[in-house]
XYZ file of C-alpha atoms in Angstrom:
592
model
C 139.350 7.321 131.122
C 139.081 8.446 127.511
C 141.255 6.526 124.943
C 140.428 7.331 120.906
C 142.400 5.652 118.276
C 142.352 6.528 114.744
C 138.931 7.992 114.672
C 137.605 8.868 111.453
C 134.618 10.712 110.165
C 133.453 9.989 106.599
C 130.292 10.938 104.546
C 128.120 8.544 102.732
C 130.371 8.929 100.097
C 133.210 7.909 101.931
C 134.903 11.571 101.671
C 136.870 12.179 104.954
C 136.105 14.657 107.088
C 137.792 13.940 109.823
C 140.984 11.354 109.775
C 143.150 9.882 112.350
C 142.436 11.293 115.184
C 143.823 9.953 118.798
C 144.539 10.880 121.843
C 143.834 10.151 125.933
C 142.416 12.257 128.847
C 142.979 10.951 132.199
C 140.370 11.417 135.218
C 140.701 14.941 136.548
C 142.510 16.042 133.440
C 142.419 18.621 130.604
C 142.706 18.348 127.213
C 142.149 21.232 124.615
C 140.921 21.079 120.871
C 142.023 24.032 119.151
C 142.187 24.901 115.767
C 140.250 27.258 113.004
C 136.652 26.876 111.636
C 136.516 23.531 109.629
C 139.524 22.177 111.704
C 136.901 19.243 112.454
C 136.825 19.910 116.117
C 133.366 19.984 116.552
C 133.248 16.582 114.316
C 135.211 15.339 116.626
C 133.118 15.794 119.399
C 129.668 14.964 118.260
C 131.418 11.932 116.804
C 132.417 10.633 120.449
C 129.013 11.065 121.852
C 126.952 10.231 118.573
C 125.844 13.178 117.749
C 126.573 13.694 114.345
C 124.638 14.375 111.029
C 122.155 11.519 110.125
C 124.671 11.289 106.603
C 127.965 10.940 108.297
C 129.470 7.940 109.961
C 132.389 7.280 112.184
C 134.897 4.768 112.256
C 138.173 3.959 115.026
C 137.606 3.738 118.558
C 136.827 5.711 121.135
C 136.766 3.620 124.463
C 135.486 5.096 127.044
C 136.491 2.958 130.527
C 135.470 -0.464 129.348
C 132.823 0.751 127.057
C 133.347 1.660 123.281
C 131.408 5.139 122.188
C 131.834 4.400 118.469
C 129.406 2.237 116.212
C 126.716 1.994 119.107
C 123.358 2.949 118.209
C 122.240 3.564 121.233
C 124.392 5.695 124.046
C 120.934 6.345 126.343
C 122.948 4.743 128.961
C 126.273 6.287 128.568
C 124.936 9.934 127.357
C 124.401 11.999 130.066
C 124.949 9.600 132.442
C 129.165 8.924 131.800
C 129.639 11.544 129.313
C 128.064 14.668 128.965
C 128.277 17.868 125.981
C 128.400 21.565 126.710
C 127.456 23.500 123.413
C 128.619 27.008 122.705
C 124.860 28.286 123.062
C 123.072 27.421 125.858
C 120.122 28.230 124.042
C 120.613 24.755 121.318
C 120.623 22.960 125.270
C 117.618 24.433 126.975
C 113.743 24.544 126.145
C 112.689 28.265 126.077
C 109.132 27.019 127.188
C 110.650 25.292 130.335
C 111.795 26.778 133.918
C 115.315 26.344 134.436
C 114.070 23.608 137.516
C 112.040 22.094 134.885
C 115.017 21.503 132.866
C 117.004 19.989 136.277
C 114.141 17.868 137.484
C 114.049 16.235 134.216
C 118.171 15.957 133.953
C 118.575 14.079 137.056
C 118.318 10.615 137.698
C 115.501 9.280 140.049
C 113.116 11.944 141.750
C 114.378 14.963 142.086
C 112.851 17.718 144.977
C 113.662 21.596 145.285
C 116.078 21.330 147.837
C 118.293 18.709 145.080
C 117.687 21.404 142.347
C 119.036 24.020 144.844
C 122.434 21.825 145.646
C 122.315 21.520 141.708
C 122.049 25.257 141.491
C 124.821 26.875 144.369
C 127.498 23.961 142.726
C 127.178 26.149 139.317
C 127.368 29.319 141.734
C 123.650 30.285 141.250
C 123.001 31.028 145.144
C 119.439 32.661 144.113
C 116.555 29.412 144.783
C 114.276 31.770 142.676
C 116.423 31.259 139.263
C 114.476 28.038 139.303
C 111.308 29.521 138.278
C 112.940 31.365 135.763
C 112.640 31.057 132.047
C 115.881 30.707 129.665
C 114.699 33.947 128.209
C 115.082 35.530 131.511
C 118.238 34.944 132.298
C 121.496 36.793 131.415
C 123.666 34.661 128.851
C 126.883 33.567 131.577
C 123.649 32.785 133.524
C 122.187 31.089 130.980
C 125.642 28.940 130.335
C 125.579 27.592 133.879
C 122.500 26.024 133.669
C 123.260 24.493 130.692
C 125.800 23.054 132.682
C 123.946 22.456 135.721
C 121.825 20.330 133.185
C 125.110 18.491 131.699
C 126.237 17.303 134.970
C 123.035 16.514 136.936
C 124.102 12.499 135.923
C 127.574 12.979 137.220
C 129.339 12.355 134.344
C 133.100 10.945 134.287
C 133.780 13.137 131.460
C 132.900 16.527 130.062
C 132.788 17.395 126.494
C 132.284 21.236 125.873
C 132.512 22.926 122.656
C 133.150 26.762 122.433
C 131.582 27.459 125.837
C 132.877 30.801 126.581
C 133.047 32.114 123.001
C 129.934 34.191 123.083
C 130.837 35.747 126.053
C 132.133 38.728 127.422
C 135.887 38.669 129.855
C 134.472 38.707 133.127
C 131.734 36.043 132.480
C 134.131 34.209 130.738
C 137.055 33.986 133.343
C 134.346 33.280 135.939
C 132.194 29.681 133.333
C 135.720 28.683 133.135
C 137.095 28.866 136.602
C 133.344 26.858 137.357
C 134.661 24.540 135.150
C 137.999 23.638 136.649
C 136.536 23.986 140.386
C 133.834 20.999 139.692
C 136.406 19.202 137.786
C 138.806 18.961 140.366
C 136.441 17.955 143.495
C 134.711 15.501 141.259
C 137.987 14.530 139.496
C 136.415 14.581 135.653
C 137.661 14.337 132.464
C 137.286 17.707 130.428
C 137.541 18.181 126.837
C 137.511 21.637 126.008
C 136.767 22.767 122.322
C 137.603 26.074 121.510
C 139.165 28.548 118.695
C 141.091 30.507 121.139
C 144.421 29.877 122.082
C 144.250 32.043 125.248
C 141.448 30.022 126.698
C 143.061 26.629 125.597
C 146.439 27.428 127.537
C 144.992 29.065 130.487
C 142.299 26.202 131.157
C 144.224 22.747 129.626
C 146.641 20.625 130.552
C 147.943 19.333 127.140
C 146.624 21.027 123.797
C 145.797 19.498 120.191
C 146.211 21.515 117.577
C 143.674 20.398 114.427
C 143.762 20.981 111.040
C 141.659 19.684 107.997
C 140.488 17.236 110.082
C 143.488 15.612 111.459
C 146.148 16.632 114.330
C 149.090 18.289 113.121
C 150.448 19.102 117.119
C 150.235 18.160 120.252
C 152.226 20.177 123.406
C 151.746 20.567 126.830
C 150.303 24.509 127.480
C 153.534 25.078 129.024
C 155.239 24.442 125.740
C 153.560 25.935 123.456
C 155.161 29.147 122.904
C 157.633 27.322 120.920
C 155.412 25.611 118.760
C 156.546 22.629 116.241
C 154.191 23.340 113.685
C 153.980 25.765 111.885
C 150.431 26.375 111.669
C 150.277 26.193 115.772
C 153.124 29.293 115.081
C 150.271 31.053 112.438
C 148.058 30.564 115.260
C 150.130 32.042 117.907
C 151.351 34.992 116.267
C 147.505 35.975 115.176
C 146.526 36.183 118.608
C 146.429 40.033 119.413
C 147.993 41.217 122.330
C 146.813 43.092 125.087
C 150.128 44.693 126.959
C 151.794 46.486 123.793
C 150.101 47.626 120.143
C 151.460 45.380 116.872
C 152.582 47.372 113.880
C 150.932 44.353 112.115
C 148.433 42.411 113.062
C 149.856 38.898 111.603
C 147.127 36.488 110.294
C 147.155 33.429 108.208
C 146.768 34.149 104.663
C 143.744 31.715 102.925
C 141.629 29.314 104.556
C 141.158 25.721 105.670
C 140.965 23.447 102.771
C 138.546 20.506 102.658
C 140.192 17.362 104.589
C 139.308 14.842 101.467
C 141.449 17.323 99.181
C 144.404 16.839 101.440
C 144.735 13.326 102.430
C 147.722 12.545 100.358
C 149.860 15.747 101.103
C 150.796 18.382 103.707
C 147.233 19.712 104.580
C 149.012 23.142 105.654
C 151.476 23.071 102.924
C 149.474 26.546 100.462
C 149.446 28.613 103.436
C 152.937 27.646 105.136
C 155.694 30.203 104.411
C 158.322 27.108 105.049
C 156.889 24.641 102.791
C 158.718 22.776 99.617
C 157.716 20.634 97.143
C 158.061 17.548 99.209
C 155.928 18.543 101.516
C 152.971 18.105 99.056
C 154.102 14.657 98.114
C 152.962 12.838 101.391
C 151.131 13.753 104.372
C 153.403 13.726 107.262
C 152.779 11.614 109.906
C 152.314 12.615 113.735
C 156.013 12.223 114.948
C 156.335 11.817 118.824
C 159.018 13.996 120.315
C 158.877 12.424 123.285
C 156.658 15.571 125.383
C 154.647 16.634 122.222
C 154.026 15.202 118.817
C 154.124 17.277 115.702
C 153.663 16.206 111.837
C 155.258 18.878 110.033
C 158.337 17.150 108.250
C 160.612 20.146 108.506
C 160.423 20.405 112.206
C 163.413 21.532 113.978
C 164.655 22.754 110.865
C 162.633 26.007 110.368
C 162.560 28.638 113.026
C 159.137 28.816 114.104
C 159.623 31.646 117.294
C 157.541 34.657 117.054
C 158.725 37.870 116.031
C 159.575 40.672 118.609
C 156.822 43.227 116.964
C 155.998 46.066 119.202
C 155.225 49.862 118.168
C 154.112 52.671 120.103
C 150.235 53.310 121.038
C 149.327 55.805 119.002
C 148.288 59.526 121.223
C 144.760 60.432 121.317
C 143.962 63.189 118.744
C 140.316 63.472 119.822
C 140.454 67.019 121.665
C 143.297 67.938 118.812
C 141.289 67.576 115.827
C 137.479 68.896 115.035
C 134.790 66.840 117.059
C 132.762 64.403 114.414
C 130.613 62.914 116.953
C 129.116 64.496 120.408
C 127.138 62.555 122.475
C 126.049 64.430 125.406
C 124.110 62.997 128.628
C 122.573 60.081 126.528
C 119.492 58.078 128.524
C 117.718 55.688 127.298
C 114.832 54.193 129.261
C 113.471 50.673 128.015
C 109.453 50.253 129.303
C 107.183 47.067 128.893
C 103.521 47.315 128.577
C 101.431 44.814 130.666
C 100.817 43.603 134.019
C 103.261 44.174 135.023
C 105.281 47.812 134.310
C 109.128 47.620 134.651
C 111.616 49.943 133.401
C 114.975 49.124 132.689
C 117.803 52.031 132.177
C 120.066 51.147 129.600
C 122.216 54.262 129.589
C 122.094 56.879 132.172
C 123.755 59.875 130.872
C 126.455 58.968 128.918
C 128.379 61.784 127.136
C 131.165 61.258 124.972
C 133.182 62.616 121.748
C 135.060 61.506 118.687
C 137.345 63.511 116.389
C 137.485 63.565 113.353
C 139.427 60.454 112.215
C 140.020 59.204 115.705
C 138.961 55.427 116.706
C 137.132 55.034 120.157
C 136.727 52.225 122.037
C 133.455 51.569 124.003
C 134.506 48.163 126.479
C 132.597 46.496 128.855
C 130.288 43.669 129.866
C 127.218 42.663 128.332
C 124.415 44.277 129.513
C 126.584 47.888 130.168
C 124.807 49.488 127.651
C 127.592 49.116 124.712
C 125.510 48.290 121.874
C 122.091 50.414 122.877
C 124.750 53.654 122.235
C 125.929 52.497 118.843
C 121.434 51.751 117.680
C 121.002 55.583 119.141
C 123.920 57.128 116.880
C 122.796 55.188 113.979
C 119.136 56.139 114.785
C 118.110 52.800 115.109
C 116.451 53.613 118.484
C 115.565 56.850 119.699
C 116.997 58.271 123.494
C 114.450 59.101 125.862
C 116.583 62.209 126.654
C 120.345 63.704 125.371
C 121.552 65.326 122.266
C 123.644 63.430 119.679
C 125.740 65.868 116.990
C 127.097 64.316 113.843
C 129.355 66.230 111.893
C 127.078 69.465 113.237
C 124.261 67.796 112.598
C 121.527 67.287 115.373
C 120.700 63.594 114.970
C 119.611 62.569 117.942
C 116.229 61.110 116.447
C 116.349 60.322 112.539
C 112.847 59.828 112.300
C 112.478 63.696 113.009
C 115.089 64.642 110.271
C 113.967 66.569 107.229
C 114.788 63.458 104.252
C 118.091 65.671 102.917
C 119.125 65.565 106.428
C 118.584 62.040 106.576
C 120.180 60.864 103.838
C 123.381 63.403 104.905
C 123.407 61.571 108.208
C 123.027 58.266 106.604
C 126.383 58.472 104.136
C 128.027 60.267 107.376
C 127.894 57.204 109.585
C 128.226 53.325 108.668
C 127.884 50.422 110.614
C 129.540 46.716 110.639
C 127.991 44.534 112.761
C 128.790 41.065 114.500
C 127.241 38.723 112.085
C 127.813 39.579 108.633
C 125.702 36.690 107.174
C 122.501 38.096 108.819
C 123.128 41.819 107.435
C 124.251 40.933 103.698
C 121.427 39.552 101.308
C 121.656 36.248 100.615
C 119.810 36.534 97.106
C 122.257 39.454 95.722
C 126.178 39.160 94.812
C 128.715 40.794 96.152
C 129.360 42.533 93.742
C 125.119 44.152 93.365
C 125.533 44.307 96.861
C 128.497 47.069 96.730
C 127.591 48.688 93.252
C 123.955 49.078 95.317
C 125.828 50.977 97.831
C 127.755 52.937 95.768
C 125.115 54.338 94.019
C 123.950 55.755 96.853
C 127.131 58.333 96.890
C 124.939 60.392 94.408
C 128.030 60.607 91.923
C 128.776 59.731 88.142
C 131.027 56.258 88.617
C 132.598 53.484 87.127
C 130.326 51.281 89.167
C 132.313 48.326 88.010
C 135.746 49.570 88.555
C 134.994 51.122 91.924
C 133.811 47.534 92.973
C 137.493 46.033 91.939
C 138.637 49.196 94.120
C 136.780 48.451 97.363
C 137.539 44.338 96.995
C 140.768 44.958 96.784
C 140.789 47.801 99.965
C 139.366 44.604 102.093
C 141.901 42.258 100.684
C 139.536 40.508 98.312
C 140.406 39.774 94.634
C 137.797 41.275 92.302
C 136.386 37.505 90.919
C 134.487 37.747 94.297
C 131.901 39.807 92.933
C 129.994 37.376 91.057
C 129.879 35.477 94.529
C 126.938 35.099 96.762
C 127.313 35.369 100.759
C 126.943 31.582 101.228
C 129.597 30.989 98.797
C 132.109 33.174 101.581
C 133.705 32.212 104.824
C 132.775 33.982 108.055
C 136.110 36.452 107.595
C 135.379 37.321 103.566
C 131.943 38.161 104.658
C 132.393 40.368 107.494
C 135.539 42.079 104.603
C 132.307 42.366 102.269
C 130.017 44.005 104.849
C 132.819 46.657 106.049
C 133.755 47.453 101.932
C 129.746 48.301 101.944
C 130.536 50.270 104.895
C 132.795 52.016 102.894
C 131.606 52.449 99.668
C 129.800 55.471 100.496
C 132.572 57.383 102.090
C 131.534 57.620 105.579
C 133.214 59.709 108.108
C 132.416 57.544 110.854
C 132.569 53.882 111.213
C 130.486 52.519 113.933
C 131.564 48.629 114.310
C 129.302 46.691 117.034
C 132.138 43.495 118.038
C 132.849 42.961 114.006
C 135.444 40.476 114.521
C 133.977 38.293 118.226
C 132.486 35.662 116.440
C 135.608 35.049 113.778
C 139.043 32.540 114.379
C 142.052 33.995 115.452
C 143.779 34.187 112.216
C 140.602 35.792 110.765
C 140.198 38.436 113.142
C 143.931 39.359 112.240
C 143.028 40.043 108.910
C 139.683 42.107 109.389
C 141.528 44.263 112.122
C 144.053 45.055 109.936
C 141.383 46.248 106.801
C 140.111 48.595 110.160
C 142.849 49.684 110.799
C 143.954 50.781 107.434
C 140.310 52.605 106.735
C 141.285 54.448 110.672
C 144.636 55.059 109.159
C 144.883 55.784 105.330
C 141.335 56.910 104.790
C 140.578 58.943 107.951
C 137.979 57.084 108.734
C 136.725 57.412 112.442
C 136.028 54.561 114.588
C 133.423 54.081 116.811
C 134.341 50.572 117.944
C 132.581 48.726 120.367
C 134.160 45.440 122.026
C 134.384 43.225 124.827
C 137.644 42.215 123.908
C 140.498 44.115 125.430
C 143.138 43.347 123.565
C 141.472 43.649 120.224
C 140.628 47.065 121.453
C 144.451 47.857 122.491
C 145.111 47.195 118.503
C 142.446 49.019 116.775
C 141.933 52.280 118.915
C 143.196 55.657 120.495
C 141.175 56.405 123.243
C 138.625 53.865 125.637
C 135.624 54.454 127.369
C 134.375 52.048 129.927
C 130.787 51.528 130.379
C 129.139 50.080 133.510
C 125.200 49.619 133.979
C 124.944 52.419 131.366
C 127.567 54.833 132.409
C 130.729 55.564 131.645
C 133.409 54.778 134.530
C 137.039 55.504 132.924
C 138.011 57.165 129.777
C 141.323 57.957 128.691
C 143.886 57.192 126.335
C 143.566 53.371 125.373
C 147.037 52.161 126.972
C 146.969 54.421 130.049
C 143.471 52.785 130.606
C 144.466 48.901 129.861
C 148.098 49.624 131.523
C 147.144 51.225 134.557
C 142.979 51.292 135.022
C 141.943 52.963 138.034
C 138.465 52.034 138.720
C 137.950 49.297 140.219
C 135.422 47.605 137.514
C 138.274 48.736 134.533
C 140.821 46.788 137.362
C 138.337 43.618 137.016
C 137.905 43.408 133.610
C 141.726 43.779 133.097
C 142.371 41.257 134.942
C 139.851 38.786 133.495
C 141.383 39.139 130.538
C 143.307 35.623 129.221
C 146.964 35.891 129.998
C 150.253 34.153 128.849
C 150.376 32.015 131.714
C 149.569 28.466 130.664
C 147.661 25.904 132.788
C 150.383 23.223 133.920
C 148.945 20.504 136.698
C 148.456 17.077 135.510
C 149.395 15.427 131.788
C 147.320 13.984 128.920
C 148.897 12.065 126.034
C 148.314 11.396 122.391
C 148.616 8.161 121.161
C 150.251 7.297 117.781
């Protein structure tokens, strides 16, 4: 169905961004792109379907049937019709000032009535003929991602293109968009090319899976084979990923970051961050060598042992009723009200009550929507309950506003917060390095301003030149390690971190866990550590609480609740999460 050969992506400058890229997908097959930010996954994509920036141009071939996708200025025909695009946010796909029929009727070919918009509707499981009238706006965010793909396949494409489509969501959702996928794919026997950084989700969903890297491939295996990779950055990969059946003493990611493709074209692209690598690797790059059922283009394969280390260590015990209580939280509501016409009320949490000791991490799971992030805004006084008590370190803060200003500023160096996109809470204008000697200030003692701010880069794993960079200058993992050394530079006792790490690669997240865990650990630092993600929970945190339409439905120690959960909501999300089993029906191939 799909056959690309040597596809390249260039500037106008001619400085590669993407190199050599091929590989086939069969009708009914899937074929996974997986790799870290800057991999040139998403290059690759837009590429295919002519998408990309007005400066860059492609070059190779991409034949698609009988019908080449590269150098055409015009896909009208093709687009949509034989090849469609998922994004990762449904939101970049639909108009918020159009009805989600609106955006059908105009997505499908000829004249299009209610009961076709309907069919269009149940195939993406929305049963409900009223979602129709609804706005984008009013509709949850899995809700939100069938539509969009409602939308993508209302031509009845041949083949699906869709980058990150579960990232921004939480376990259930997720499990549920991507078994949608592989149910239409199968009765309509299309090709699916899935784009995503996590290597759960690629082995569960695909067939075969191509590892990127700097722009070019540097693997390809069947799912089934992957967990003995022949590359060792698809073994960096693998060994970040955390687990969510047993705690890691370390949480393994890959040191650095992914280097520019044009500044690699004549060497090893992997070869600074590859604990295996010699000086001839940086003479050449390596080619893609077929092994017959995968391809690999590391020139030491076979001759390094790339299988992952048997890590394990015990979960740690819960010390919250052992130690003093930092943090009470007793029968917490919080009623939401809109003004208008029309009066609704929607209860975000319904009297939740729980406690954190001092230097004890919590974790607060569940879907979106449970009521997860409206607790961590009321403890950091960023929204006021409409009834409860919340005590910080004996201090009644359950509304700031009504805090005498000492008491305020007490509360405000007792509690810190990292949240889930670092770029939008660090000022672009200021350096890193104002940015924490701003903070530290605020500790109200005589410092070494500069020497503290060598002390907290180097707590987060950053070296101290950093502080005469600016956020835009930083990758998506050193920025989030700059917001939590903020977090820390005034000594909090309580950490409160709203899904720090969800929108961060694999290897990343590795490396911000582990400067959490060591503030949990070494500094005594509670954690108040709120997460969709099971198994990143299972790492970071003693005891779990599981919240459900705003209440809390299991708590407990954090491996009794992933190991054996006994509601039956805790039971569903467990078993949403991504396991080790790999997807195995049907083959795709890379061509050399």
């Amino acid at each position: 169905m799909l056959d690309v050969r040597d596809l390249t992506v260039h500037d106008g400058r001619s400085r590669v961004l993407v190199r050599g890229v091929s590989f086939r997908v069969g009708p009914g097959e899937t074929v996974g792109l997986v790799g870290e930010s800057g991999s040139g996954k998403s290059l690759t994509a837009r590429a295919l379907v002519s998408l990309l920036p007005q400066e860059l141009r492609s070059g190779g071939s991409a034949r698609l049937d009988d019908t080449e996708l590269l150098g055409r200025k015009d896909l009208r025909g093709v687009r949509g019709h034989r090849v469609a695009l998922l994004m990762q946010d449904p939101f970049t796909m639909l108009n918020p000032l159009a009805t989600v029929g609106t955006h059908l009727v105009e997505s499908l070919p000829g004249r299009a009535d209610r009961v076709e918009v309907a069919r269009r509707l149940a195939e993406v499981g929305i049963d409900d003929p009223a979602v129709a009238g609804r706005y984008p706006f009013q509709l949850s965010g899995g809700m939100r991602q069938r539509v969009a793909l409602a939308a993508a396949l209302a031509k009845d494409p041949g083949l699906l293109i869709a980058d990150e489509p579960t990232t921004a969501l939480d376990v259930t959702t997720q499990r549920d968009v991507l078994a949608l996928l592989r149910r239409i794919q199968t009765e309509r026997r299309m090709g699916l090319v899935l784009i995503t950084h996590d290597l759960r989700v690629a082995r569960q969903a695909c067939d075969r899976v191509l590892v990127m890297y700097a722009g070019a491939l540097v693997e390809s295996a069947r799912s089934a084979d992957l967990d003995a990779p022949a590359h060792p950055y698809t073994a960096g990969l693998l060994r970040s990923v955390p687990s969510v059946t047993h705690r890691q003493p370390v949480l393994l990611g890959i040191p650095g970051s992914v280097p520019a493709a044009a500044d690699v074209v004549d060497r090893c692209p992997f070869a600074d961050r590859c604990g295996w690598a010699e000086p001839a690797c940086t003479e050449h790059a390596p080619p893609l060598v077929d092994l017959g059922d995968r391809a690999t283009a590391c020139r030491r394969h076979g001759g390094i042992d790339l299988s992952p280390p048997e890590l394990a260590e015990p979960d740690a015990e819960p010390v919250g009723d052992a130690r003093a209580t930092l943090l009470d939280v007793a029968d917490l509501v919080k009623v939401y009200r809109s003004i208008g016409l029309r009066r609704t009320e929607h209860t975000a949490l319904a009297g939740v009550s729980l406690h954190v000791g001092e230097g004890e991490s919590l974790a607060v799971v569940g879907e979106s929507g449970s009521g997860k992030t409206t607790l961590a805004r009321a403890v950091l006084g960023l929204t006021d309950p409409t009834s409860g008590r919340i005590t910080l370190g004996g201090l009644d803060v359950t509304s700031y506003r009504r805090l005498r200003s000492a008491d305020r500023a007490r509360a405000r160096r007792l509690v810190q917060c990292v949240f889930q996109d670092p770029y939008s809470s660090l000022n672009p204008a200021h350096t890193v390095g104002y940015t924490l000697a701003e903070s530290l200030r605020r500790r109200g003692e005589d410092l070494d301003v500069e020497s503290e701010v060598d002390s907290l880069l180097d707590l987060v794993g950053l070296p101290a030149s950093y502080a005469g960079r600016r956020p835009v200058a930083l990758s998506g993992g050193q920025r989030q390690r700059v917001a939590i050394a903020r977090a820390l530079a005034v000594r909090p006792r309580l950490l409160v971190c709203d899904e720090p790490v969800a929108a961060l690669d694999v290897s990343v997240q590795a490396q911000v866990l582990e400067v959490l865990r060591k503030a949990n650990r070494e500094l005594g630092i509670a954690l108040l550590f709120i997460t969709h993600d099971l198994a990143v929970a299972r790492q970071v945190t003693d005891r779990m609480v599981v919240m459900h339409r705003g209440r809390i439905v299991e708590h407990g120690a954090t491996a009794d609740v992933l190991d054996a959960p006994t509601h039956p909501y805790t039971v569903r999300l467990v078993q949403s999460v991504p396991d080790a089993a790999p997807h195995t029906e049907g083959e795709a191939h890379v061509t050399q």
